[in-house]
Structure formats: C-alpha cells, structure tokens
Short mmCIF file of C-alpha atoms in Angstrom, two decimals:
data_model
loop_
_atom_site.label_atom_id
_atom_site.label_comp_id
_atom_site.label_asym_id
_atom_site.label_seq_id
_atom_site.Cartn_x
_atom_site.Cartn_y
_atom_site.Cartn_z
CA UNK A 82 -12.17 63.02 -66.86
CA UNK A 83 -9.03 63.39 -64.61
CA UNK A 84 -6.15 61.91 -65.13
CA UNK A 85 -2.81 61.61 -63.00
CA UNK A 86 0.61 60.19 -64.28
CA UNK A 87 1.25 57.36 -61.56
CA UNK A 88 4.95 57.22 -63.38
CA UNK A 89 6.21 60.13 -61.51
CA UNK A 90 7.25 59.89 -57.58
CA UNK A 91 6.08 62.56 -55.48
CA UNK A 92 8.77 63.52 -52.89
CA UNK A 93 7.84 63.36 -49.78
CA UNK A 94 7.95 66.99 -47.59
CA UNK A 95 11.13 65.69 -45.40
CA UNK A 96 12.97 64.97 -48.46
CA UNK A 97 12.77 68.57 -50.08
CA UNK A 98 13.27 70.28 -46.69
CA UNK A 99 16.75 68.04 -46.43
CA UNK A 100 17.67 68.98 -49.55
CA UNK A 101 17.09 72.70 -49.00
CA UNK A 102 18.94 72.65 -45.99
CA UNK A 103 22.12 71.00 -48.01
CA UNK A 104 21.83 73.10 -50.86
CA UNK A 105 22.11 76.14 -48.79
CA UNK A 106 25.15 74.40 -46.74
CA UNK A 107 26.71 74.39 -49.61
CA UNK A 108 25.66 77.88 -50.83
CA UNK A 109 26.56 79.18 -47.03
CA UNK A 110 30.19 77.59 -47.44
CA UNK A 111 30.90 78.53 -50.78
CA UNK A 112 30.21 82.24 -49.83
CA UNK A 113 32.50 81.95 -46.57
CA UNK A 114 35.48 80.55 -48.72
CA UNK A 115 34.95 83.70 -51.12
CA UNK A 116 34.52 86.34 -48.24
CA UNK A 117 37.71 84.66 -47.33
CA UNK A 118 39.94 84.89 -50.29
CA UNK A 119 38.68 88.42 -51.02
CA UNK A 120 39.69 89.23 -47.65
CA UNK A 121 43.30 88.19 -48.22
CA UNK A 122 43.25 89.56 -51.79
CA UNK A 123 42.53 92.62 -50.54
CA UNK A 124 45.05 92.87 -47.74
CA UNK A 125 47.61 91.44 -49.79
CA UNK A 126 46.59 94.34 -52.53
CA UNK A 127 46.62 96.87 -49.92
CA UNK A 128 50.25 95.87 -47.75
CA UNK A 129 51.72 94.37 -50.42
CA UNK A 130 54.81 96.37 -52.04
CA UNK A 131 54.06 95.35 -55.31
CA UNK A 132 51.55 98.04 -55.75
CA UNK A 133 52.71 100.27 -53.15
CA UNK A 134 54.51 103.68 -54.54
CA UNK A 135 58.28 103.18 -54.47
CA UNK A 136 59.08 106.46 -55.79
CA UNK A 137 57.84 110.27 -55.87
CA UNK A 138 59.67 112.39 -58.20
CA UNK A 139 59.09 116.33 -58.04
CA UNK A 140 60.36 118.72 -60.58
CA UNK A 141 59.57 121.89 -60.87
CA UNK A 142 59.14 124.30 -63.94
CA UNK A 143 60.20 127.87 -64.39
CA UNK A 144 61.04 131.18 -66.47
CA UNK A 145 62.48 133.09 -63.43
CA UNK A 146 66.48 133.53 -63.09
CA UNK A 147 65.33 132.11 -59.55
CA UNK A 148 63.99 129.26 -58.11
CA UNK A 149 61.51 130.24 -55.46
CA UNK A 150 59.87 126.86 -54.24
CA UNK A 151 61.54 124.17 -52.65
CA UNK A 152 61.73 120.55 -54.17
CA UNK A 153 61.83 118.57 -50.89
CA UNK A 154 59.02 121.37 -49.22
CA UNK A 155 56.77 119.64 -51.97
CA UNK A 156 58.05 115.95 -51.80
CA UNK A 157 57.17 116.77 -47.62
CA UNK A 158 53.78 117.57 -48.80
CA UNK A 159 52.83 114.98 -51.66
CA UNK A 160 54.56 112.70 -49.54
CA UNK A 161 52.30 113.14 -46.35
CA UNK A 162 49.24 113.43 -48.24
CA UNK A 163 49.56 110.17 -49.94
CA UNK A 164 50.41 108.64 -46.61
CA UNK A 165 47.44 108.90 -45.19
CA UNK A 166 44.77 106.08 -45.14
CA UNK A 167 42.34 105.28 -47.38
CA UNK A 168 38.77 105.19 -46.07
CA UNK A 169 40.24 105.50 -42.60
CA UNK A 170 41.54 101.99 -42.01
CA UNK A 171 43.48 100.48 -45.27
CA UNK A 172 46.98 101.97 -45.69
CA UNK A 173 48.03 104.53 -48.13
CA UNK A 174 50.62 105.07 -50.75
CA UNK A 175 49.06 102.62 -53.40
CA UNK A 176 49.09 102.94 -56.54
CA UNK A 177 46.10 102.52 -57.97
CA UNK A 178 44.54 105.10 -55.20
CA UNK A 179 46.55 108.09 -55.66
CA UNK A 180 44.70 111.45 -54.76
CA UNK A 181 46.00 113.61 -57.33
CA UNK A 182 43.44 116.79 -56.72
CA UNK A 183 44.33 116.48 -53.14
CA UNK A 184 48.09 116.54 -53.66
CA UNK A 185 47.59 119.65 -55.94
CA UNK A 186 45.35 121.43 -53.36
CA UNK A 187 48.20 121.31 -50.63
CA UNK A 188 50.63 121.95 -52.66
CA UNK A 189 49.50 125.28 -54.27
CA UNK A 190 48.07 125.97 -50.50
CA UNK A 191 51.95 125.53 -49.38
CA UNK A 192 53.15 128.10 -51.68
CA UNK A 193 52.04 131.39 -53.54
CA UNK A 194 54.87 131.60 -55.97
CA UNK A 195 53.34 128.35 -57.45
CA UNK A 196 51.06 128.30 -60.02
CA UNK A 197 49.47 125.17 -60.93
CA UNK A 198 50.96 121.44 -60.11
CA UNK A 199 50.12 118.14 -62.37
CA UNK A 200 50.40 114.79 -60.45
CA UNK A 201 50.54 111.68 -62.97
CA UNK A 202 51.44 107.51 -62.47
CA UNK A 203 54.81 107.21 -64.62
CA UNK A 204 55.76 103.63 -65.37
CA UNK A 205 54.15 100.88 -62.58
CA UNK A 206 55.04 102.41 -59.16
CA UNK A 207 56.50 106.23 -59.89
CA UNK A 208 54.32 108.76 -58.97
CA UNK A 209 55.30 111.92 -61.06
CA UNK A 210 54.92 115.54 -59.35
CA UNK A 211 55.14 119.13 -61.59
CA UNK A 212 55.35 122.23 -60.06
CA UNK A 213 55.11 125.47 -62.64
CA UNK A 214 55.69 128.71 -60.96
CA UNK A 215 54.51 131.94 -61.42
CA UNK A 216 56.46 133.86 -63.98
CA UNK A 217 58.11 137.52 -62.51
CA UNK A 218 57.33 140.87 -63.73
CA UNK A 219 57.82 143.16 -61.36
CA UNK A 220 57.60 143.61 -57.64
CA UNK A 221 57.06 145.30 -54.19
CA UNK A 222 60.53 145.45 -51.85
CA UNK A 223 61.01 146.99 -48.66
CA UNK A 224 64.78 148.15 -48.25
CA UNK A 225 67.13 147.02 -45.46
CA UNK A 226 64.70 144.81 -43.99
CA UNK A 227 65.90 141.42 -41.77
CA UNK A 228 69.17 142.04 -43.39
CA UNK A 229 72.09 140.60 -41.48
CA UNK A 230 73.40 142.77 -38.32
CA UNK A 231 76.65 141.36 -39.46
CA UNK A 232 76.78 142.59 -42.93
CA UNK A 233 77.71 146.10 -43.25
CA UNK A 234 77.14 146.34 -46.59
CA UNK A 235 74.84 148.91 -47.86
CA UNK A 236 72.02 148.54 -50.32
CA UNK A 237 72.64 150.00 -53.59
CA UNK A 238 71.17 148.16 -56.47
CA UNK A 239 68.83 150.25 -58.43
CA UNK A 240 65.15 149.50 -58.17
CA UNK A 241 63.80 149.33 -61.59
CA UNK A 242 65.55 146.23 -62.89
CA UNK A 243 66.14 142.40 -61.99
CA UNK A 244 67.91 143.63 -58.78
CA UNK A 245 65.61 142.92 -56.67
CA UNK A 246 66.05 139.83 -56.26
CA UNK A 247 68.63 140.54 -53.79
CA UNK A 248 66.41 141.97 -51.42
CA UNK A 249 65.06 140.14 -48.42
CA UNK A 250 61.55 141.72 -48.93
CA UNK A 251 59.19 141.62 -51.47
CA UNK A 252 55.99 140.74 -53.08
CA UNK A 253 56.27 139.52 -56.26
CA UNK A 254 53.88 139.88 -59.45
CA UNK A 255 53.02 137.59 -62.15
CA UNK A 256 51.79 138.96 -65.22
CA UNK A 257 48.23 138.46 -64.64
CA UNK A 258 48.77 141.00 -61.27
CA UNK A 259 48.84 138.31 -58.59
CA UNK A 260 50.94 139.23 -55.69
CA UNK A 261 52.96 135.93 -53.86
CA UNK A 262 55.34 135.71 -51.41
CA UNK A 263 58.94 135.40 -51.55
CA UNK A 264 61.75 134.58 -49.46
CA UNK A 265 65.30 135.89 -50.63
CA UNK A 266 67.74 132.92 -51.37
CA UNK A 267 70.38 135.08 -50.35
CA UNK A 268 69.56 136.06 -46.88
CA UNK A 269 71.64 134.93 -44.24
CA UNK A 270 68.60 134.86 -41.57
CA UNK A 271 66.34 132.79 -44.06
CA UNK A 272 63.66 134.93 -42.94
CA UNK A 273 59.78 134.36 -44.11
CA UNK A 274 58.92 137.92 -45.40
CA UNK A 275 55.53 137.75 -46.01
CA UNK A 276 52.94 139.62 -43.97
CA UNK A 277 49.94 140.13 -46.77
CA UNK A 278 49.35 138.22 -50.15
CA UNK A 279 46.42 138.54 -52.21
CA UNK A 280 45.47 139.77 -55.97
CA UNK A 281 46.57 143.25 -57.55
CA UNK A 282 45.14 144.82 -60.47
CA UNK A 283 46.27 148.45 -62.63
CA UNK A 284 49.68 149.74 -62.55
CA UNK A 285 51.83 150.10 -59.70
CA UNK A 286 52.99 153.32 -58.43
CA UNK A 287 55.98 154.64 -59.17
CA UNK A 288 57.29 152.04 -61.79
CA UNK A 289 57.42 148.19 -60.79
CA UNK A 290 58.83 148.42 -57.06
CA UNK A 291 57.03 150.06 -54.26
CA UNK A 292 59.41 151.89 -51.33
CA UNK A 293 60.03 151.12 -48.63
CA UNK A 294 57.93 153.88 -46.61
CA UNK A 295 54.71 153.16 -49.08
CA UNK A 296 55.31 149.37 -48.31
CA UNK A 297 54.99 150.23 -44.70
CA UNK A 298 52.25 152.22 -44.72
CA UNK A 299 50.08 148.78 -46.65
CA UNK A 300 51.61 146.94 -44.40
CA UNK A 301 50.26 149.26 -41.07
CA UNK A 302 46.74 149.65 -42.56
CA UNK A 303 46.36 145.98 -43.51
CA UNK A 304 47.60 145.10 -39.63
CA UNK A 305 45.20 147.58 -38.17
CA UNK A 306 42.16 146.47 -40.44
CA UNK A 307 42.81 143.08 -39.14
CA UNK A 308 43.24 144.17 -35.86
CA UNK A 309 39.57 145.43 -35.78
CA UNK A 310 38.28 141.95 -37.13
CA UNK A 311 38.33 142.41 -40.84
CA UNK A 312 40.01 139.86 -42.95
CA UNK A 313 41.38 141.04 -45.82
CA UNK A 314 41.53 138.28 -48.35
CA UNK A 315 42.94 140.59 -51.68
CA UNK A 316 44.33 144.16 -52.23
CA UNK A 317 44.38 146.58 -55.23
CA UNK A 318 46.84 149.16 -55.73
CA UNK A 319 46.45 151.33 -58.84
CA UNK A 320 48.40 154.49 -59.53
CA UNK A 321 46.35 156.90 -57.98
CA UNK A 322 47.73 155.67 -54.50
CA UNK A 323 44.74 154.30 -53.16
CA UNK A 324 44.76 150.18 -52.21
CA UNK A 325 41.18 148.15 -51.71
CA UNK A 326 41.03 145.01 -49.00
CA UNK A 327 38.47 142.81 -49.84
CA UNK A 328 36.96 141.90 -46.81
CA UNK A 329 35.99 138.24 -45.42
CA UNK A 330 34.12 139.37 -42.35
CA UNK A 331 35.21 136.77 -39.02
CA UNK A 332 33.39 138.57 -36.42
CA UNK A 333 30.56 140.62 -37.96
CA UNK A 334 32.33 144.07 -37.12
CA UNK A 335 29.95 146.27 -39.01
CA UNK A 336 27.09 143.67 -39.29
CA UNK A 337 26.92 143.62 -43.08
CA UNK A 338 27.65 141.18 -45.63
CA UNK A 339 30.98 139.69 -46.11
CA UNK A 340 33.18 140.47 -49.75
CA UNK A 341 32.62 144.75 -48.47
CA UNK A 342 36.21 147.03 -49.57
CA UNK A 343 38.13 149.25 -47.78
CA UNK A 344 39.28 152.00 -49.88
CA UNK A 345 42.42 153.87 -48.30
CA UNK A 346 45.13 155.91 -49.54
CA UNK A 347 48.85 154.99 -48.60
CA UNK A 348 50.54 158.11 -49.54
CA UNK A 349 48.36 160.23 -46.43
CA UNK A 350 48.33 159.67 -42.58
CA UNK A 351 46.87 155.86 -42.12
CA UNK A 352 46.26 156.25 -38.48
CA UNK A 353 43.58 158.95 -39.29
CA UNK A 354 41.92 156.63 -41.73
CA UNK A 355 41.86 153.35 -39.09
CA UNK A 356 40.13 156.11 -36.98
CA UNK A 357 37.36 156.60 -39.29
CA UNK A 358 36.86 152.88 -40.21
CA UNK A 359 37.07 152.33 -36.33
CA UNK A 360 34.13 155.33 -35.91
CA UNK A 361 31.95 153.57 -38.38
CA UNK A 362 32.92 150.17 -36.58
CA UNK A 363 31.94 151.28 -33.01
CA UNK A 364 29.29 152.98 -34.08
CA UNK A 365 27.87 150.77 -36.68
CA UNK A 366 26.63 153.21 -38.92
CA UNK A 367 26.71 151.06 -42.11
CA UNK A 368 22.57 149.78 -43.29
CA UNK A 369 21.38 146.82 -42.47
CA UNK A 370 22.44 143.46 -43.16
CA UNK A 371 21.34 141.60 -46.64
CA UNK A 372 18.86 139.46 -44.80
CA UNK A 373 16.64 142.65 -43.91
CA UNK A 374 16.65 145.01 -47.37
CA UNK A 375 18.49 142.37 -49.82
CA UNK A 376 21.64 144.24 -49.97
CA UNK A 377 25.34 144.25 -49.27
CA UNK A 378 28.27 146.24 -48.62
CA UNK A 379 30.30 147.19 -51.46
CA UNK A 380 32.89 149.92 -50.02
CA UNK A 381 33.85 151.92 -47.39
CA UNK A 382 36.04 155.20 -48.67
CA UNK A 383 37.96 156.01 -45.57
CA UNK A 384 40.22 158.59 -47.63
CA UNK A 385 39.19 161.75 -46.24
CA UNK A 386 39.94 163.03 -42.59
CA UNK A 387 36.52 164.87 -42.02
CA UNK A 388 34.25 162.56 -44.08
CA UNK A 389 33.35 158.59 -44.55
CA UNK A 390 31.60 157.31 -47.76
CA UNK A 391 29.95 153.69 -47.87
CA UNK A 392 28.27 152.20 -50.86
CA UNK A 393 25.78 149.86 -50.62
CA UNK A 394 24.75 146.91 -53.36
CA UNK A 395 22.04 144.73 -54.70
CA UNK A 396 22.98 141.30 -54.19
#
C-alpha cells in the first residue's frame, strides 16, 4: 500500500528557482561588500603610517682601534632595500614585511670588513640594524701609495705593529685568514684601495705585512690572470712565497671545469709565469672537459720558466 502525506505543500518549480536566484543575490552582494572592505583594509594597511617604519637605527660593533664601515653607507643600503615594493605593486617600508635576509645580503655584499649583520623589529615601528666587523690581526700594505702630492712627509712607521693603520693601502686579515678591503681614514684623497679580496690561509711571509714590491707583484699576476679571462675568486699565500687563485672560469679559456688554481710564485719574474699560463691558454693543452672523462682541473703550477705542471681531479 502507498501512502502520501497530503499535509505537506509541494512547491511549485518557479518558486524554488526564485528563491535560488535571491539567495544567491544575496550571497553575490554579501561577497562584493567583503571584496570591498578587504580592499580598503588592505590599502589602508599598506599606505597607512601607522604600520609604516618610522625609524632605522644602525650601529655597528667592533674590537678594532678603527672603525672601517660607514653608518650612513649601511642606513643607504637597508634603507633602499626596504623601499622597494612588495610583490611588485604594494609599497614598501612596512612593518610587518621587513626582509631581514635581504637587508643582510646587501649589506655584507657592500662591505668586506663586515662580518655578519642582525636586522630585528624594536618596539612598534623601529627597525634595528647590527653591523659586527671583522676583528684585525695583521695585514698586507703597500708603502707610499695614493698618498697626498701635497704632503711631504715621509713614511716611517715600522711595519710589524698597529701602524699600519696609517697607510692608505692594505688588505686586512681577520683571524680566521680572510682578506677585506680597507680604506685609510686618514687619507686626504679618500681613495678606494682595493684591487683583489678573497680568502688566505698559512702564515704570511715575512711577519704580518707584505712589502710593497711583493704586494705588487700579487697585484700584476692577479691583473694579468684576469686579463686572459680567469676570474680569480680567492688567493692563498703561505710562507713559501707561492699564492693560489681559485679560478671561476667566464669565458672557458682552457675549456675545463671551473674552481681550477693557479699556483705562482711572487718572489720570481711574474711576466715569465703569465707566459706559460698564456702557452697552455692558446694552446689548450689542459684534458678534456668533465663532461667527456668525469674530471676537473685542480691546478696549474706555472712556477718554473722551462716547465708547466697541471693536475687533474675526480669530480
């Protein structure tokens, strides 16, 4: 037996379909008024000063008798970088979007003699900027160089002590042997001395400073590598006299691998030993590349006038 409840009214097909059609008038609305608001929200979060940065403080942290970075060099920088826009479009400088790793990045990118940088939010709209340098135990100065044509003072301050501060070229070394560049605060000419920075390792010749005619000699070889398409992106100098440039290979001069050394010695002729490295350049005498045998370059020993030696290494 069937039975149907005749109690209950079945709504006719034009009814529901007028109802659906209001409901989702409503719905439709109701999502336009909150696209709407979280529009506004969002440019009022985004313009609005109250959570804009009002203030970037930068301090900077350091064991040296000398200050070698410059406070408004790194408020430039942090500044700039937290200027830009977010996601392309919405301004920058808020506070809730501050790009901390980014600021670091530049900032130890901007400067060798620092060491690490720590970017915190202090209180609601200070941003808080830390710069620890490098720590000084020794360095590489060149005598007399870019000093003042107007000073007629001679150089006299011995070379194995704090002195060298007051000279207008040098590399500088931290204690765990990494050379960075320095700029004498005393120089009348203000002049950037750096040609070369990179990492040292072992003992430096001749006590903690290197003379002026050694310095020269780096400085020549390093130019002249370069100059045949090498980049050198470290050096070594140990006390036997002999420096190693890691290489980061731009053009593919010898058609190896890059991350290959050049082993040299400062104390002999350098033009003789750019003419060897340029031999094996020309004439590409070093094995085949790592794609064909599964190996790499690991030195070139351009030391000796009648002789080259290249080592070759599993990857």
């Amino acid at each position: 037996m069937v039975k149907r409840d005749l109690s209950k009214k079945v709504k006719p097909r034009a009814v529901r379909k007028r109802q659906r059609r209001t409901r989702f008038g409503r719905e439709f609305y109701l999502w336009i008024a909150a696209g709407v608001t979280l529009i506004v929200f969002a440019i009022w979060f985004f313009y609005s000063d109250v959570f804009r940065v009002g203030l970037i403080e930068v301090r900077i942290e350091t064991e040296n008798s000398v200050v070698f970075s410059n406070e408004r060099d790194i408020l430039s920088e942090t500044d700039e970088v937290m200027s830009r826009r977010i996601l392309g479009a919405l301004p920058g400088k808020n506070i809730l979007f501050i790009p901390k790793k980014k600021v670091a990045s530049v900032i130890l990118d901007g400067s060798f003699s620092i060491e690490n940088v720590a970017v915190a939010r202090e209180g609601w709209n200070t941003v808080s900027v830390v710069a620890k340098e490098r720590t000084i135990y020794g360095a590489w100065c060149e005598r007399g160089f870019a000093q003042d044509k107007n000073d007629s003072r001679e150089d006299t301050a011995p070379d194995t002590d704090l002195n060298y501060l007051s000279k207008p070229l040098c590399y500088y070394i931290d204690e765990g042997g990494f050379a960075f560049a320095g700029k004498n605060p005393q120089d009348p000419l203000g002049v950037s001395v750096i040609n070369f920075v990179g990492e040292t390792r072992g003992g430096l010749p001749g006590g903690s400073v290197l003379e002026a005619a050694d310095f020269g000699r780096v400085r020549d070889f390093i130019e002249g590598v370069r100059g045949m398409g090498f980049e050198p992106i470290s050096v070594y100098i140990d006390g036997a006299n002999y420096f190693e440039l890691s290489l980061k290979d731009r053009d593919n001069p010898l058609e190896t691998q890059k991350n290959g050394r050049i082993i040299a010695d400062f104390s002999r002729d350098i033009s003789i030993q750019l003419q060897n490295l340029d031999l094996i350049r020309l004439e590409k005498k070093i094995a085949p590349n790592e794609s064909d045998w599964g190996i790499i370059l690991d030195y070139i020993d351009v030391r000796f006038e009648d002789k080259v030696y290249y080592k070759m290494k599993q990857k």
